[in-house]
Every structure is written in C-alpha cells, then in structure tokens.
XYZ file of C-alpha atoms in Angstrom:
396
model
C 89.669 133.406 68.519
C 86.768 134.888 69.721
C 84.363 131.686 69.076
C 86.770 129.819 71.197
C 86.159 132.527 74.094
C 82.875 132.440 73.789
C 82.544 128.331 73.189
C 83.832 128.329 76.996
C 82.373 131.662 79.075
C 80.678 130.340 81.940
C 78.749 132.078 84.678
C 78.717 130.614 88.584
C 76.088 132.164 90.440
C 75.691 132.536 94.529
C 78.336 129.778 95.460
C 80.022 129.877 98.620
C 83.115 130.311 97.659
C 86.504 128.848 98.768
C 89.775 130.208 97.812
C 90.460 128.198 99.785
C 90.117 130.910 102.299
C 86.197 131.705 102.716
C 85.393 134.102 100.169
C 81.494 134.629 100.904
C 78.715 133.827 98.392
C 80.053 135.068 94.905
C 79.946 135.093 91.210
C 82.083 133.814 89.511
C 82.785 134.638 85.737
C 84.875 132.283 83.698
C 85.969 132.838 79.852
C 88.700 131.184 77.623
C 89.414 128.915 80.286
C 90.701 131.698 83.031
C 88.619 133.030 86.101
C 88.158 136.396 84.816
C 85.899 137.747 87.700
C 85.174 137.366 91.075
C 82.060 139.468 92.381
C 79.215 139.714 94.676
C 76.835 139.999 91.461
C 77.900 139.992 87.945
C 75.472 140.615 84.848
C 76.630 139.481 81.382
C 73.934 137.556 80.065
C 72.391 140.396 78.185
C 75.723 140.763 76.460
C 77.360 137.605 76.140
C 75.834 133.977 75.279
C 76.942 132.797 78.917
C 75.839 129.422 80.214
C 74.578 130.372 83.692
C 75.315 127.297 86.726
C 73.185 128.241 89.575
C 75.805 127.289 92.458
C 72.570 128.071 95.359
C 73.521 125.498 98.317
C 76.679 124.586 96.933
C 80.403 125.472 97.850
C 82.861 126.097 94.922
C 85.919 124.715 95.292
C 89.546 124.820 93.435
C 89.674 122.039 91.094
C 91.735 119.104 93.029
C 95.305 118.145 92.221
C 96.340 114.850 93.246
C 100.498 114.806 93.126
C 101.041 110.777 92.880
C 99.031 108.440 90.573
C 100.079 105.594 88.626
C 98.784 107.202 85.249
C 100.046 104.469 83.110
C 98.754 101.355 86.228
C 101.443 99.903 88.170
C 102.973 96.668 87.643
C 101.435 94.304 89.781
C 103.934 92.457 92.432
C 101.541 89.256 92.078
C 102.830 88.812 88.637
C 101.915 90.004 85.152
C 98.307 89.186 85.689
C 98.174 91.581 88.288
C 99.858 95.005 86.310
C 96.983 97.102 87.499
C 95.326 99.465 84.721
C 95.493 102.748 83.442
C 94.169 106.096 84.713
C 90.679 106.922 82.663
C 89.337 110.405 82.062
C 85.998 109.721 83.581
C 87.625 108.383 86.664
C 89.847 111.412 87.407
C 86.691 113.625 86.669
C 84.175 111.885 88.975
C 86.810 112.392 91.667
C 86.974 116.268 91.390
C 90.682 116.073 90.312
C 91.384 118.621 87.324
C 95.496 118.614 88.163
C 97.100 115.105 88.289
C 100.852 114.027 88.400
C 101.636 111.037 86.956
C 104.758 108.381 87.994
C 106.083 105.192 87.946
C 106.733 102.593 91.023
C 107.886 99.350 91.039
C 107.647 98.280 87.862
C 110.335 100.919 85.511
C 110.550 97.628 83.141
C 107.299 97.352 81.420
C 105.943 101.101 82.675
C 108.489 102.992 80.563
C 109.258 106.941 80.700
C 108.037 107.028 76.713
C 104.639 105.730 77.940
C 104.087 108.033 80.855
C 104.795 110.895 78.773
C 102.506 109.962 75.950
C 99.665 109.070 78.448
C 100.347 112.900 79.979
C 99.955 114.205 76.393
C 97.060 112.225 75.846
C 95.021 113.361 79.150
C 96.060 116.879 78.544
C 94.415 116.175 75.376
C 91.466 115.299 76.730
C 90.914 118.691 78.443
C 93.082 118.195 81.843
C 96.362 119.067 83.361
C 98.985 116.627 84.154
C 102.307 116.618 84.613
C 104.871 113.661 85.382
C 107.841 113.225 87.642
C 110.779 111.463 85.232
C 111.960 108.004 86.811
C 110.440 104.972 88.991
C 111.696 103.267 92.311
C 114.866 102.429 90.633
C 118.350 103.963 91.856
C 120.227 104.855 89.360
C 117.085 106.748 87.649
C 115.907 105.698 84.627
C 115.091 108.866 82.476
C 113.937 109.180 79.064
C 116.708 111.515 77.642
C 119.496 110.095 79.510
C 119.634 112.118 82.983
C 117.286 114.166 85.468
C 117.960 117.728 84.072
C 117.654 117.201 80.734
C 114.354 115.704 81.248
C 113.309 118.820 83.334
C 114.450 120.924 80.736
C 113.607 119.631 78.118
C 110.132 117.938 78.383
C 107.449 119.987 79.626
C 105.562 117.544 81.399
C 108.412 117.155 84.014
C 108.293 118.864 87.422
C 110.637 116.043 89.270
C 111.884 112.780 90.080
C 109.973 109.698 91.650
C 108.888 107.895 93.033
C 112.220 106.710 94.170
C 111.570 103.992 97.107
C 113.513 103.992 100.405
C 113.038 101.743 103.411
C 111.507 99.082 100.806
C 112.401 95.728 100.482
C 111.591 96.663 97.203
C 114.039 99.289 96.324
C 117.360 100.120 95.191
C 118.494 100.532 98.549
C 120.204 104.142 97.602
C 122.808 105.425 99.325
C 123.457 109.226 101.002
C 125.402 109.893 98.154
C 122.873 108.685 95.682
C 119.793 110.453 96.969
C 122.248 113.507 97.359
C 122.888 113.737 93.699
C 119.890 112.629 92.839
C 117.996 115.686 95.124
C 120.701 118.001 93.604
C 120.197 117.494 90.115
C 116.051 117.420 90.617
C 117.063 121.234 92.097
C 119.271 122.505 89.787
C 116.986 121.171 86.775
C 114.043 123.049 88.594
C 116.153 126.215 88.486
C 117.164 126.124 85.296
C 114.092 124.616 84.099
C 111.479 127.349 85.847
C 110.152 124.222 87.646
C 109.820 122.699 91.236
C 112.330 119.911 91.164
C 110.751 117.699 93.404
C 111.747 114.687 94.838
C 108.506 112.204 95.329
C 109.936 109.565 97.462
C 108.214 106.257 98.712
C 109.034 105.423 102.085
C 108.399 101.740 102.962
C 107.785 99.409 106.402
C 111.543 99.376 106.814
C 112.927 101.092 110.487
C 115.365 103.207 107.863
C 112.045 105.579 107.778
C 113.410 108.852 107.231
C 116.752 108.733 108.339
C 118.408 109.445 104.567
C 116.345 112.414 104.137
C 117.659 113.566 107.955
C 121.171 112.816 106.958
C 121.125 115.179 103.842
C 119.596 118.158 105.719
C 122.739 117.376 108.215
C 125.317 116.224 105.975
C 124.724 118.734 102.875
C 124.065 122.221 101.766
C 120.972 120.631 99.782
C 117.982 122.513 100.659
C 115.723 119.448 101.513
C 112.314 121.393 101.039
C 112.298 119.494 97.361
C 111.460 116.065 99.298
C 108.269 115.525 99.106
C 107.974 111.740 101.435
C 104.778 110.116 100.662
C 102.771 107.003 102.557
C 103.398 109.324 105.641
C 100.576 107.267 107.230
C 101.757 103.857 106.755
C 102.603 102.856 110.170
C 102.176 104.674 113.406
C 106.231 104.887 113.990
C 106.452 106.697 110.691
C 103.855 108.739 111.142
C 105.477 110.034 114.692
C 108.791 110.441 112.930
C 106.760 112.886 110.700
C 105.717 114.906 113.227
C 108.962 115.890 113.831
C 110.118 115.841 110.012
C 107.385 118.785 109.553
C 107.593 120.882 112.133
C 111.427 121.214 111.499
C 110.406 122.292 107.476
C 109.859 118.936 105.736
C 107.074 118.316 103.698
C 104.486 115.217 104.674
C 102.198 113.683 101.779
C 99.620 111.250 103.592
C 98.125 108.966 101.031
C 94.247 108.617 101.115
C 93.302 104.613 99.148
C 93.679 102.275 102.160
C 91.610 99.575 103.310
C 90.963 97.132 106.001
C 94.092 95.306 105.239
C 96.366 98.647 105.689
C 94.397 100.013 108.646
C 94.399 96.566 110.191
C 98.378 96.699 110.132
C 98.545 100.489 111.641
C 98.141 102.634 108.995
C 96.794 105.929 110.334
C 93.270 107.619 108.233
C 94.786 110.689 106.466
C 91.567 112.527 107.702
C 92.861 111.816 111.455
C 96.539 112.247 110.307
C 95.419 115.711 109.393
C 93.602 116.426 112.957
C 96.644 114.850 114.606
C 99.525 116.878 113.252
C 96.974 119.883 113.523
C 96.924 119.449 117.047
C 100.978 118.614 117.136
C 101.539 122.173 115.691
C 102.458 121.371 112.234
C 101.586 124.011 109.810
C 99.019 123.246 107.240
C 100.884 124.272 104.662
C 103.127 121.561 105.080
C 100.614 118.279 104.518
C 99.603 117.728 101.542
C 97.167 114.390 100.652
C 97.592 111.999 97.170
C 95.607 109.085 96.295
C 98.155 106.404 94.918
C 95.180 105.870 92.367
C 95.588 103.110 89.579
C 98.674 102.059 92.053
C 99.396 98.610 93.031
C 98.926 98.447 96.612
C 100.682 94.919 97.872
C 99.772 93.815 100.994
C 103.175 91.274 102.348
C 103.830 88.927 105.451
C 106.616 89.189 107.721
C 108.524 86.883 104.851
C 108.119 89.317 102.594
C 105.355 86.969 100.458
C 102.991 89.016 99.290
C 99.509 87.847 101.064
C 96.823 90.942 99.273
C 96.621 92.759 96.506
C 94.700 96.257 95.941
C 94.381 99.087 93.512
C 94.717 102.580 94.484
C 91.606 104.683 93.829
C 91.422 108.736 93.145
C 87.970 109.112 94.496
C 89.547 108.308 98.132
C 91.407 112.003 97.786
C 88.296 114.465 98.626
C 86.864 111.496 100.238
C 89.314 112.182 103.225
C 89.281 115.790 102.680
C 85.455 115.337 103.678
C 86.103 113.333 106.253
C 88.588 116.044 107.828
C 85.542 118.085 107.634
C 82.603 116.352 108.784
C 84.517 113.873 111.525
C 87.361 115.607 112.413
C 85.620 118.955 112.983
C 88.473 120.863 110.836
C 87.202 123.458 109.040
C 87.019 123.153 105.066
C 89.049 126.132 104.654
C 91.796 124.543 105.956
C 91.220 120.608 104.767
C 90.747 121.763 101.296
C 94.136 123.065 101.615
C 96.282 119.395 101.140
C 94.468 118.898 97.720
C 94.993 122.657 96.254
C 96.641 125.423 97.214
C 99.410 123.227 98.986
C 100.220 121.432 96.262
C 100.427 124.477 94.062
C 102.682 125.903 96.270
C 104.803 122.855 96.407
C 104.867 121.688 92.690
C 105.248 125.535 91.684
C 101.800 125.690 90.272
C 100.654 129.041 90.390
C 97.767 128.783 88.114
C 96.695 125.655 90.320
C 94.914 125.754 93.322
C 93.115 128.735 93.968
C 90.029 130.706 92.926
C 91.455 133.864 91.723
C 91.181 136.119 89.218
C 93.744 135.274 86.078
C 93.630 131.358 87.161
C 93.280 128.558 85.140
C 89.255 127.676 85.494
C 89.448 124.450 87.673
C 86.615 124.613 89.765
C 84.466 121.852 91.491
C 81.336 122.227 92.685
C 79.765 120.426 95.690
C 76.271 120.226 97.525
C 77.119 122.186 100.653
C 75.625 120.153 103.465
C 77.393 116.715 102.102
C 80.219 117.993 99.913
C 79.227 115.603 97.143
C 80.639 116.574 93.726
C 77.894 118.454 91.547
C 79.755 119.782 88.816
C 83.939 119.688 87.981
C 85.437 122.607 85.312
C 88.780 122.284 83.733
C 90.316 124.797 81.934
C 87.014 126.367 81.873
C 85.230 123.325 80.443
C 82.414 121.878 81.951
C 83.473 117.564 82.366
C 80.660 116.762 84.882
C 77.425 118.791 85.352
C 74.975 117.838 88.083
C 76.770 114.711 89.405
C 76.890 113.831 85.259
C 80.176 112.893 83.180
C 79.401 114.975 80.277
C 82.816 114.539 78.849
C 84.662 111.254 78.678
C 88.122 109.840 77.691
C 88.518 108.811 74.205
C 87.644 105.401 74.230
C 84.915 105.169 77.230
C-alpha cells in the first residue's frame, strides 16, 4: 500500500493557482492520487521521496472534463469509409482533458453500447476517468441491459442518456411523450443510482430548436435541469433562443471543433458565445463547453446532401477557453469554469473539477502568459511533463 502512495506523491511548487477561483501562488501536495494539501509553502522532501514540479510562471489548473466525445468515432454520414476513429490516450492528454464522457450519435448500428463501455474500461485503464451516457440519437433508446435505469444502476460508467437528436433530419423525430419518459427515467435512475441522470441532447438546424424541451418544463412536473442541449452555437437563431433557455434555469453546452464551413453558415465561436451570454446576464454556472472530439461533423445542403465532412477534435476545448481569455477579455477564473467546476456540478462529479483538498489529482499545468499546456496529472499521475506525452495509450 504504501509503495503505491509513495510511487505517486508529487510536489507543485509556486503555481498560481486556480480553483477555479484565484487561489494565489501555492503548493500543492499530491499523494495516492488525491490533493492532500494546499499551502503557501510546504516542505516534505526531507521526509518523503517527492518528485518536486517547479510550477514558477505557470497557472495550475483543474484537470479538464469534456462531457461529449465520440469515444468509440462516429459513424461517418458519407458512408462506411467515412466512420471516423477512435478516441486515443495521447490525444485526450495533449488536450488537458483528465475527465471525458463518452456517447454515441448517429450511428447506434455499428457503434454499439457493449463497445462504448469496453472502450470506457479500457481508458480508465489507462490512468483516466470516463464515464458514458447509455444510448445514441435513436428514439426508442437503445441500452445495453434492456432500459435506461437499469443501465444507470447497474453499470458504473453510466451518468445518463444521449445523445438523443432533436430538430435533426437525422433523428427519431421523438415526441413530448417520448422525451418525457425518456427525461423521467434518466432522473429516477440518477436517484436511485447516486448519479446525475442527464439528458445530453443534440439539437439540429431544424426551426423545432428547443421547443420540446420548453413544452416539458410547461407540460410536466419533470424538473428539466437534467437537459443538458448541446451545439448551442450552431446557428445564430438557436443561440438567441438560448439566451432565454438559460436565464430561465436551462443548461447551455456550446461545442468548441468548428471550422470555416460551420462559421461560414452562422455558427457562433463558443469563446464569443461565452462573452455574449455574459453580457445577456446568464449565469456562468449555467454554460458549460464540449468538444464533439472523434465526432463526425457533416456539413449538408439545403437538400439535405451532405456537401463536407469533418472530425471533431478535443484540443479545440481549452483552445476556446483561451480564447475567452485572451480575446474576449473574460477573466480565467471564470472561463475555466465551462470545462471544470461546471461540469462537475452538472454531471454530479464532486471529485471533478476543482483544486481542493481530498480531490482526485487532475491538475494541468500551463505557461502563464500563453496558457499553453506544460504538464497534465490524472489521478495523481504525471501523463505529460513539460509539453511531453510521457504516458501513452496501449498501442501508440
């Protein structure tokens, strides 16, 4: 036991440290994979064979969590040629991200529930955390062990449902009555379960936008908190509708892997979707920023024909977050916010997100003039030192 405490006791000197709220210049002592100590100066090396980071010009960070990637690769709308590929170790590392949440989206045929779960096992494995949300686009929801709440309940990896894909020519079209149950039985398998019982849902080009989600908090008793609509920042009509969706309680994911093609069509930055709904009066704490990464991002005509293809990428997620920072003049104590504590909070994470004392060790450390990654810690392991994959998936 004690060789395995040791193996991982790790000392982070003179950091600015972000809790995310601004902590000062600290210590930071981690052992057995736990932040054990948070000081202004901490001494241990003359009693303990510590490895000693010098975090000097740096800010340390909670180690990211990204809440939607395509773990497994999505199944590519241009055909099987185009199933895009798996999530790698080294790739999820280089971005910062220590907490991932894997799902499936329009392909539930050839991405199967038995594969995400073995790919969750196999990252956590591999020294992260991940967890999956049970289901794809698909109305009725395919689950593994036959319905939502047993999944919950019985497989660990499962916080949720999702993505399930409204306002999509590519969906199941579900009903009131089908999102209903579906948002219900996510809930009561949370309960019962210890878990959040989310709801991921995709929200397409289609002018249905948010209106289910509306309808239920009307209709129903359902607390609709569990929603958690993602691609907030597709279109500049969705994004408005969000506005509102948030400051009346709802949770807004804006996803961060876009290019020319997406912004070229309306889709809204996430690090200016942040400023704007800042500046609308939506809390902070209710925007929270995923990457889509290993996703299939189509791009399709008017017909319907798809005309691009892209792939989602998880390095886009603190690549926004810096943006927020160093364009949008928001300060890093609150961007930092949609890629930790936020989620956290959401995905009832409490070992997630924040630097404090009895958390898991997921730290990243960046240079603090560019915010480029330095050195990422899961679970008190050291995966990149000094800009430097030092540990790498299985077959890399």
């Amino acid at each position: 036991m004690w060789k395995e405490v040791l193996d991982t006791v790790l000392l982070i000197r003179n950091a600015k440290v972000y809790s995310p709220d601004f902590l000062g210049v600290r210590d930071v002592f981690v052992a057995g994979g736990k932040i054990c100590c948070i000081r202004e100066r901490i001494d241990v090396e003359d009693c303990l064979p510590v490895e000693v980071i010098d975090g000097k010009g740096c800010v340390l960070l909670p180690g990211f969590i990204d809440n939607h990637v395509h773990i497994l690769g999505g199944g590519g709308e241009g055909g099987y040629r185009t199933r895009t590929p798996e999530l790698s170790l080294s790739t999820m590392i280089e971005a910062g991200v220590t907490t991932v949440v894997g799902c499936i989206g329009t392909d539930g045929v050839t991405r199967r529930m038995e594969n995400l779960v073995a790919k969750a096992k196999g990252l956590k494995e591999e020294g992260v955390s991940c967890f999956i949300y049970t289901g794809s686009y698909d109305v009725p929801v395919r689950t593994l062990l036959g319905d939502i709440r047993t999944d919950m309940l019985m497989i660990e990896e499962v916080i949720g449902v999702g993505e399930i894909a409204v306002a999509d020519h590519r969906s199941s079209l579900p009903t009131l009555e089908e999102l209903s149950r579906i948002l219900s039985d996510a809930r009561v398998g949370g309960m019962l379960s210890g878990k959040a019982g989310i709801v991921n849902v995709h929200l397409g080009d289609g002018a249905q936008m948010l209106d289910l989600l509306e309808e239920i908090k009307e209709k129903t008793p359902l607390p609709t908190y569990h929603f958690v609509p993602t691609h907030m920042n597709r279109n500049p009509e969705l994004f408005e509708r969000g506005i509102d969706y948030a400051k009346n309680g709802g949770n807004v994911d804006f996803t961060t892997s876009s290019f020319t093609a997406f912004t070229d069509l309306g889709e809204i930055k996430c690090s200016k979707s942040l400023r704007r709904m800042l500046d609308a009066g939506v809390p902070v704490a209710r925007m929270t920023f995923s990457s889509d990464g290993q996703g299939s991002l189509p791009v399709f005509n008017s017909a319907g024909e798809m005309t691009g293809l892209q792939v989602g990428k998880m390095n886009s997620l603190f690549a926004e977050v810096k943006d927020a920072v160093m364009e949008e003049n928001i300060p890093l104590e609150t961007a930092i916010r949609v890629i930790t504590s936020n989620d956290a909070d959401l995905l009832k994470l409490p070992q997630k997100g924040r630097i404090r004392e009895g958390n898991d060790a997921d730290l990243v450390l960046a240079d603090e003039n560019s915010l480029a990654i330095q050195t990422v810690i899961s679970l008190g392991q050291v995966m990149m030192r000094e800009g430097e994959i030092v540990v790498k998936g299985t077959f890399e």
